[in-house]
Short mmCIF file of C-alpha atoms and ligand atoms in Angstrom, two decimals:
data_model
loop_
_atom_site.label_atom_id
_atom_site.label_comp_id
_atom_site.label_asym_id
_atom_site.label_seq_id
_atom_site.Cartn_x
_atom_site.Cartn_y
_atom_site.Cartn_z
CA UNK A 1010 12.20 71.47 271.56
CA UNK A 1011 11.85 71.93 275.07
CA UNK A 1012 10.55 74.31 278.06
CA UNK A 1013 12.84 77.66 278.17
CA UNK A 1014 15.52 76.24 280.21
CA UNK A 1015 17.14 79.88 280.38
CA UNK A 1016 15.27 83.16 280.34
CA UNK A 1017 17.05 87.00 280.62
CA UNK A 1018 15.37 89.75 280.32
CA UNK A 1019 17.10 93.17 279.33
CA UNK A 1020 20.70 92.54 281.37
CA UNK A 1021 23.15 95.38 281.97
CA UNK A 1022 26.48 95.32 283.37
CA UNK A 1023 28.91 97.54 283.09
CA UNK A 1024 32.49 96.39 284.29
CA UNK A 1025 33.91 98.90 287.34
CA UNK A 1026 35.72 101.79 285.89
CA UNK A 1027 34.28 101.59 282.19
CA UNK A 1028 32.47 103.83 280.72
CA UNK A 1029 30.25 101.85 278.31
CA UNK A 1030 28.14 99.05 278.96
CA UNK A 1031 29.55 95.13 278.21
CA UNK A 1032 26.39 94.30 278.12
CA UNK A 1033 23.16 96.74 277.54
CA UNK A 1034 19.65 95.66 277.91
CA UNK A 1035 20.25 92.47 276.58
CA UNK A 1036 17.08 89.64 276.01
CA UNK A 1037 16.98 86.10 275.09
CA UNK A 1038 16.09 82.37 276.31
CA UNK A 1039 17.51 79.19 275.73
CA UNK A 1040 15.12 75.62 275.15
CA UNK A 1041 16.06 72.52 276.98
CA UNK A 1042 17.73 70.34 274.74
CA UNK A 1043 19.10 72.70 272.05
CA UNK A 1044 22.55 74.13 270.88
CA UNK A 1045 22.21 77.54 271.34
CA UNK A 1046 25.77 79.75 269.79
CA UNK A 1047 25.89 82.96 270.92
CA UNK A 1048 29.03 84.87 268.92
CA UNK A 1049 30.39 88.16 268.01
CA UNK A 1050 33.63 89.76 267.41
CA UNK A 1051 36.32 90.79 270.33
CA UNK A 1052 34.70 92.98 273.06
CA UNK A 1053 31.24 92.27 272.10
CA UNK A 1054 30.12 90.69 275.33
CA UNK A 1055 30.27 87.10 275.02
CA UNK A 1056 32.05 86.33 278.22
CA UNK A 1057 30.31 88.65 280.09
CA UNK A 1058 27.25 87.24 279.41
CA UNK A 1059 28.94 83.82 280.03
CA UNK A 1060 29.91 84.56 283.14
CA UNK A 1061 26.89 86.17 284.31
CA UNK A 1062 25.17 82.50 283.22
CA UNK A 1063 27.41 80.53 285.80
CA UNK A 1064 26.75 83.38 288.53
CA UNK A 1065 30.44 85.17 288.67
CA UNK A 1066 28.93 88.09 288.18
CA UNK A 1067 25.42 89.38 288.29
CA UNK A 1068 24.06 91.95 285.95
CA UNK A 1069 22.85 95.77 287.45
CA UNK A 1070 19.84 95.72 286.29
CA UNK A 1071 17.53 92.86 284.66
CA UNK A 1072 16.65 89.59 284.76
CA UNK A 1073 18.16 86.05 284.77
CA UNK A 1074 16.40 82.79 285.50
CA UNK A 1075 18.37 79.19 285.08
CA UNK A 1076 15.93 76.23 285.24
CA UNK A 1077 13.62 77.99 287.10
CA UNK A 1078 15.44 79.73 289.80
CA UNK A 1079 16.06 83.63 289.66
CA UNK A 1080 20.01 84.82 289.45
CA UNK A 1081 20.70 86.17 293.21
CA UNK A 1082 23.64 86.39 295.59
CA UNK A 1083 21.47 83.49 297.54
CA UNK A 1084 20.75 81.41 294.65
CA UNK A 1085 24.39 81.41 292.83
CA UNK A 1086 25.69 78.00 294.49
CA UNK A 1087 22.24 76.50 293.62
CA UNK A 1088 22.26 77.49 289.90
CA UNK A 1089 26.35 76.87 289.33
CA UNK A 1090 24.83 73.32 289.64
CA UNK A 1091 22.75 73.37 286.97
CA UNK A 1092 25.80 74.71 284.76
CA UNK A 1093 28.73 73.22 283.03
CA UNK A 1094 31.65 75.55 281.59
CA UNK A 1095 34.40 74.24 279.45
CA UNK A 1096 37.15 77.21 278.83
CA UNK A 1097 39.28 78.42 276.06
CA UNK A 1098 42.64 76.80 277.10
CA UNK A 1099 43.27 73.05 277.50
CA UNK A 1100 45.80 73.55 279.75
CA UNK A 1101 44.63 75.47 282.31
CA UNK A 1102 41.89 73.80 283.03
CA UNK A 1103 43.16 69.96 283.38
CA UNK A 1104 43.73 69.77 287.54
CA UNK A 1105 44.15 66.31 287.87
CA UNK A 1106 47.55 64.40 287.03
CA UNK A 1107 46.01 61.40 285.08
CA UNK A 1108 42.54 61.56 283.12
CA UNK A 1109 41.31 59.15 285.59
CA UNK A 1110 41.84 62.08 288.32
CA UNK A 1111 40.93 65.32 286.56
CA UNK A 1112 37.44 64.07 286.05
CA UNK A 1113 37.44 62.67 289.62
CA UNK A 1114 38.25 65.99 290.90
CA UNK A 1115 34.81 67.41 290.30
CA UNK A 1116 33.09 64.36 291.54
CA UNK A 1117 35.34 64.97 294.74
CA UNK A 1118 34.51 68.41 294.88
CA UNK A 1119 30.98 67.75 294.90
CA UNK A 1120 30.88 64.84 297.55
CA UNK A 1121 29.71 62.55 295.19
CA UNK A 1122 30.43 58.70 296.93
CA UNK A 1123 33.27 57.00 295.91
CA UNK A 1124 31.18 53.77 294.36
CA UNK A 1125 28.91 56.39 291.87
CA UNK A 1126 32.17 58.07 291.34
CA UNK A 1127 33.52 54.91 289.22
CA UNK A 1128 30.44 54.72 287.62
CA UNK A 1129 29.89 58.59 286.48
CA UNK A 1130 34.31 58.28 285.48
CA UNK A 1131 33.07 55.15 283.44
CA UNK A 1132 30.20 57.05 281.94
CA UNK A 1133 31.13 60.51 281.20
CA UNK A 1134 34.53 59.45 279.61
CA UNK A 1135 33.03 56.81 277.14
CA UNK A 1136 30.78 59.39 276.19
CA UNK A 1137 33.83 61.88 274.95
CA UNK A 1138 35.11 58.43 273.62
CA UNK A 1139 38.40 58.75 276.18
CA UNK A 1140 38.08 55.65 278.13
CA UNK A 1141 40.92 54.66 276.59
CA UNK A 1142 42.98 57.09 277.97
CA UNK A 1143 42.27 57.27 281.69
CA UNK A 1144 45.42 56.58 282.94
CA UNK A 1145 47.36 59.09 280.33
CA UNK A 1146 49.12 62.08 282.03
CA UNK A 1147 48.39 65.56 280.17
CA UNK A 1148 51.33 66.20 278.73
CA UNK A 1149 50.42 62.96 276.73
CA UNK A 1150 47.54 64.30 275.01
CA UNK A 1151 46.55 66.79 272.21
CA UNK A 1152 44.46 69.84 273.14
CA UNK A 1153 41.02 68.50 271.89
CA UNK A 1154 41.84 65.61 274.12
CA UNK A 1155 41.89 67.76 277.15
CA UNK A 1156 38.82 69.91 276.36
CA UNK A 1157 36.85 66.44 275.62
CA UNK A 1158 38.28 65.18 279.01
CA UNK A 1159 37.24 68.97 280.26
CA UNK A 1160 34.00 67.81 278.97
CA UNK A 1161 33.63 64.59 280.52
CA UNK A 1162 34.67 66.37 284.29
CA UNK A 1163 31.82 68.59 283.62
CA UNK A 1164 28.50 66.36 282.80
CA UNK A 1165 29.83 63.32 285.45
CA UNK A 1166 28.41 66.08 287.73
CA UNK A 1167 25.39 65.90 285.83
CA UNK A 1168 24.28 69.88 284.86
CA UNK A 1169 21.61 70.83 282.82
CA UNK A 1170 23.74 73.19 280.55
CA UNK A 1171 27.09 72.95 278.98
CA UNK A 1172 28.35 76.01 278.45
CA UNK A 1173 31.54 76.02 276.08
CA UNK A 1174 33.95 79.71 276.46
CA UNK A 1175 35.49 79.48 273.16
CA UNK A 1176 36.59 75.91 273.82
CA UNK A 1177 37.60 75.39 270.59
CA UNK A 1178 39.26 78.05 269.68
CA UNK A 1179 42.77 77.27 271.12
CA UNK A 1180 42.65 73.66 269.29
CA UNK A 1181 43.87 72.60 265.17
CA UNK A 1182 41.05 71.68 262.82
CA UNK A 1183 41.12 68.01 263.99
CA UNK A 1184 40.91 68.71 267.67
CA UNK A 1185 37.93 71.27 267.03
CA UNK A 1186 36.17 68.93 264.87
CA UNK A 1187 36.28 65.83 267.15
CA UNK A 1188 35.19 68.52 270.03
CA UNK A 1189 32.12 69.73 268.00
CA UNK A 1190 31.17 65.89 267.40
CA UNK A 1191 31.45 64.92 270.68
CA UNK A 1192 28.84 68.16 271.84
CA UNK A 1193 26.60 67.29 268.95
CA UNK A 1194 26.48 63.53 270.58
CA UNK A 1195 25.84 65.19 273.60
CA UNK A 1196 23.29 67.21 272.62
CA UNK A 1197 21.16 64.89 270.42
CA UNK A 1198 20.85 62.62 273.33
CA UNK A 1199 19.50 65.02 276.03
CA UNK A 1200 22.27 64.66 278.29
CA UNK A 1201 22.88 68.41 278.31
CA UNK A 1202 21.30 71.99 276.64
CA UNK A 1203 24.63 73.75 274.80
CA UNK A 1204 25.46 76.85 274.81
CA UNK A 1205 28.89 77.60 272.57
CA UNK A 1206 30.45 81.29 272.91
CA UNK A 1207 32.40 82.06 269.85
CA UNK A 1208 33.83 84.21 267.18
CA UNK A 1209 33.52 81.28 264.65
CA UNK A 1210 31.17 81.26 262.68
CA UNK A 1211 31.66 77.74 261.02
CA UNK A 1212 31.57 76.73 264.92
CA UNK A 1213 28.35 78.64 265.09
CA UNK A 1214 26.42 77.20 262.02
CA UNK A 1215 26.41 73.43 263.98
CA UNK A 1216 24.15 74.84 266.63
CA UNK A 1217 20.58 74.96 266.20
CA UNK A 1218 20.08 78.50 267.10
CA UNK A 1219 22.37 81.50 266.59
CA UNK A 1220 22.41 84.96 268.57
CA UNK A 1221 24.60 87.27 267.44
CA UNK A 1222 26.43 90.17 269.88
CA UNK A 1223 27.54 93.32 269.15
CA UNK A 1224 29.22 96.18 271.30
CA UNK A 1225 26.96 94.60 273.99
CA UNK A 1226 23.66 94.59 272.23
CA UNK A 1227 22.34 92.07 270.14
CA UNK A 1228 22.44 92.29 266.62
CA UNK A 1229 20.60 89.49 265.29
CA UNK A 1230 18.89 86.18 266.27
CA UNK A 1231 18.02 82.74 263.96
CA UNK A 1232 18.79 80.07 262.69
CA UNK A 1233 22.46 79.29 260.77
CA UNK A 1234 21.14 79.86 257.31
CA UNK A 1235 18.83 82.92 258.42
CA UNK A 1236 22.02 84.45 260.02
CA UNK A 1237 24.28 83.54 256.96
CA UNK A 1238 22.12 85.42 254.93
CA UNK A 1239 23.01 88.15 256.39
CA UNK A 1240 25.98 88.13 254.70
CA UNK A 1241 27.89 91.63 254.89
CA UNK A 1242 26.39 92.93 257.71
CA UNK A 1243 28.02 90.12 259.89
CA UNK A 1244 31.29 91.12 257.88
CA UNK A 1245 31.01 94.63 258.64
CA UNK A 1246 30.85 93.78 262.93
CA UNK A 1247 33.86 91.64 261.99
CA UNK A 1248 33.14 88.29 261.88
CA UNK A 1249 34.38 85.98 259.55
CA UNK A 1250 32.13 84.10 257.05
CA UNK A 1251 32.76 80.65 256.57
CA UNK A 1252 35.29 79.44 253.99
CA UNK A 1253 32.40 76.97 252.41
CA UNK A 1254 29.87 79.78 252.68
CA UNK A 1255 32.19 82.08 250.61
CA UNK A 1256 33.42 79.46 248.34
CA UNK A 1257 29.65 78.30 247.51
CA UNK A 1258 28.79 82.28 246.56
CA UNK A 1259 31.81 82.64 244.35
CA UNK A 1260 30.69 79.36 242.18
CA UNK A 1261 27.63 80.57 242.06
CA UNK A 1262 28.62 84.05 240.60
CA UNK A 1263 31.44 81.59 238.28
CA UNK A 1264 28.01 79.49 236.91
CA UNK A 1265 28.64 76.73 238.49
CA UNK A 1266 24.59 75.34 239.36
CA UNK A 1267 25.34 75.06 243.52
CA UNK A 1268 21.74 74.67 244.98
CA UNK A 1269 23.01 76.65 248.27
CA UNK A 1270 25.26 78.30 250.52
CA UNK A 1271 26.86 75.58 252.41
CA UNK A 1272 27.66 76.40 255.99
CA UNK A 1273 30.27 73.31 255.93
CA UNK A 1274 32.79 71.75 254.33
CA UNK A 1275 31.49 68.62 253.99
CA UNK A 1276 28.01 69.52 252.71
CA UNK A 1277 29.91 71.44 250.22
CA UNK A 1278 32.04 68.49 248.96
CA UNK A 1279 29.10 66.58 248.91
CA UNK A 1280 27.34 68.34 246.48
CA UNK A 1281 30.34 69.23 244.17
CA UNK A 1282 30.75 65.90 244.05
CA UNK A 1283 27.36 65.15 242.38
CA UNK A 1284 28.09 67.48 240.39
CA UNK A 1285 31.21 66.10 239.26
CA UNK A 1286 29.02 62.69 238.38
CA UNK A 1287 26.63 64.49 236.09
CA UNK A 1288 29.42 65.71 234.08
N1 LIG B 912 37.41 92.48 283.79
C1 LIG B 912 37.09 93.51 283.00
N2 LIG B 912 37.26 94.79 283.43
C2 LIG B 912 36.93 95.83 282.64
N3 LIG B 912 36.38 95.71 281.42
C3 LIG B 912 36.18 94.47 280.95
C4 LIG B 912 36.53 93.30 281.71
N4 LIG B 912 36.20 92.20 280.98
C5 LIG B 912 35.68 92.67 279.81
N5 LIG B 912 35.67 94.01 279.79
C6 LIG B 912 35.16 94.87 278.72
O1 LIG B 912 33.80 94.53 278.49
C7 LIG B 912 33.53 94.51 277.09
C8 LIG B 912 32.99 93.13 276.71
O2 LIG B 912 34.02 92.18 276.92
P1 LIG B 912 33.80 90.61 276.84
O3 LIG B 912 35.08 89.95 277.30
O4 LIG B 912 32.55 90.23 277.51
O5 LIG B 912 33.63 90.43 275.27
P2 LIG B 912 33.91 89.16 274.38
O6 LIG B 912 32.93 89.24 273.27
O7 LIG B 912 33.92 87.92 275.19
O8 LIG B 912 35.35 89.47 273.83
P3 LIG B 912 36.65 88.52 273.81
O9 LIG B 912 36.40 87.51 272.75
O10 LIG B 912 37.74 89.49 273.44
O11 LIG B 912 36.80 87.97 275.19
C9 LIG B 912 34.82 94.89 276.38
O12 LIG B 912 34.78 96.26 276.08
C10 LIG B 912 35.88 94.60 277.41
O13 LIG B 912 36.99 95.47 277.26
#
């Protein structure tokens, strides 16, 4: 791991009108080059904090610093740079009227020279494996086509972070999973720091790191398994444990010798199916 990349120090904001804090002296930092899931049930503060990270809102009181630079009205073009946000919905976020255009329409926006811009299009759509598809209109693809093509508008401008705003949770199992691989290739090759905002928790146990928000505060910070072992607490904020994590604890308690909690699907196949060949 990295330099901290990201650094807030106890955030507040408190939405006009409201009486209780989104967010209340909130803390935490994010290392260049990891997958850091921040998650929490409905009204816990995700998006606020989200959108305090890409500078649409600033926090009333505390401390935010992206790569170095300090979260002002001044410094809010600067630091939008340096971060990358893919939204919940597909649809509303695809501009362009071909593939081809949508990611051009960033490049565009950012006065980027029409000779890079082939080469970034080239890039940034092999890398979400849709250079196949450039001259597709929307209508032609599935949803985890358009968040990957999301994806490849937002690092052919080249930020730091990739920021995903539930971006997965609009899309079926296929379209979520071939989203999650394409971050995970992302990630692993430096080409951006993640962080995911969700109320998944199977989502959350790909990242590295996993901070978890409640009512605004948070509630606990670690890694997958460390926050898995939580266990009922996270149940009791209302989050959802993952079907393989449940499913692993009740063949445990049924005798049946799992060596651990699985936090996926397919670790759990994979080791019932050893299990099936010592029988
Ligand atoms: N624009 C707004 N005006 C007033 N209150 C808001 C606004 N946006 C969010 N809130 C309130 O701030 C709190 C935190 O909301 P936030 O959207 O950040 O949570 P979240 O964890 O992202 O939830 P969700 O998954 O439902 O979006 C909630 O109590 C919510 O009602």
């Amino acid at each position: 791991m990295g330099q901290q990349i990201i650094t807030i120090e106890n955030i507040s904001f408190t939405y006009h009108d409201e009486s209780t804090p989104a967010l209340n002296s909130v803390s935490l930092s994010v290392e260049q080059g990891e997958w850091l899931a921040i998650v929490g049930h409905n009204g816990s503060g995700k998006s606020t904090l989200a959108r305090i990270l890409n500078g649409l809102i600033l926090p009333q009181s505390g401390r935010v610093s992206v790569c170095g630079v300090d979260l002002s009205e001044e410094s809010i073009w600067e630091i939008r740079k340096q971060v990358g946000m893919v939204f919940q919905n597909p649809d509303n976020q695809f501009v362009g009227t071909t593939v081809i255009d949508d990611v051009a329409f960033g490049l565009e926006n950012n006065g980027i020279p029409r000779e890079e811009m082939v080469k970034r299009i080239d890039w940034s759509t092999k890398q979400v494996k849709m250079e196949a598809f450039l001259d597709q209109e929307p209508h032609h693809l599935s949803g985890g086509q358009k968040q990957r093509v999301a994806i490849a508008g937002v690092i052919a401008v080249q930020p730091t972070i990739l920021i995903l705003d539930e971006a997965t949770s609009m899309l079926d199992p296929i379209g979520r999973s071939e989203v999650l691989e394409t971050v995970r290739l992302l990630k692993d090759q430096g080409i951006v720091t993640v962080i995911s905002i969700t109320h998944d928790l199977e989502e959350a146990a790909k990242a590295d790191r996993v901070i978890v928000l409640n009512r605004g505060e948070k509630f606990a910070e670690g890694t997958p398994s460390e926050i898995f072992s939580l266990d009922h607490k996270l149940v009791e904020i209302g989050l959802d444990l993952p079907f393989s994590y449940i499913v692993s604890k009740k063949l445990k308690e049924a005798g049946i010798p799992i060596q651990q909690d699985h936090l996926s699907e397919e670790s759990l196949v994979n080791e019932l199916w050893t299990l099936q060949l010592k029988i």
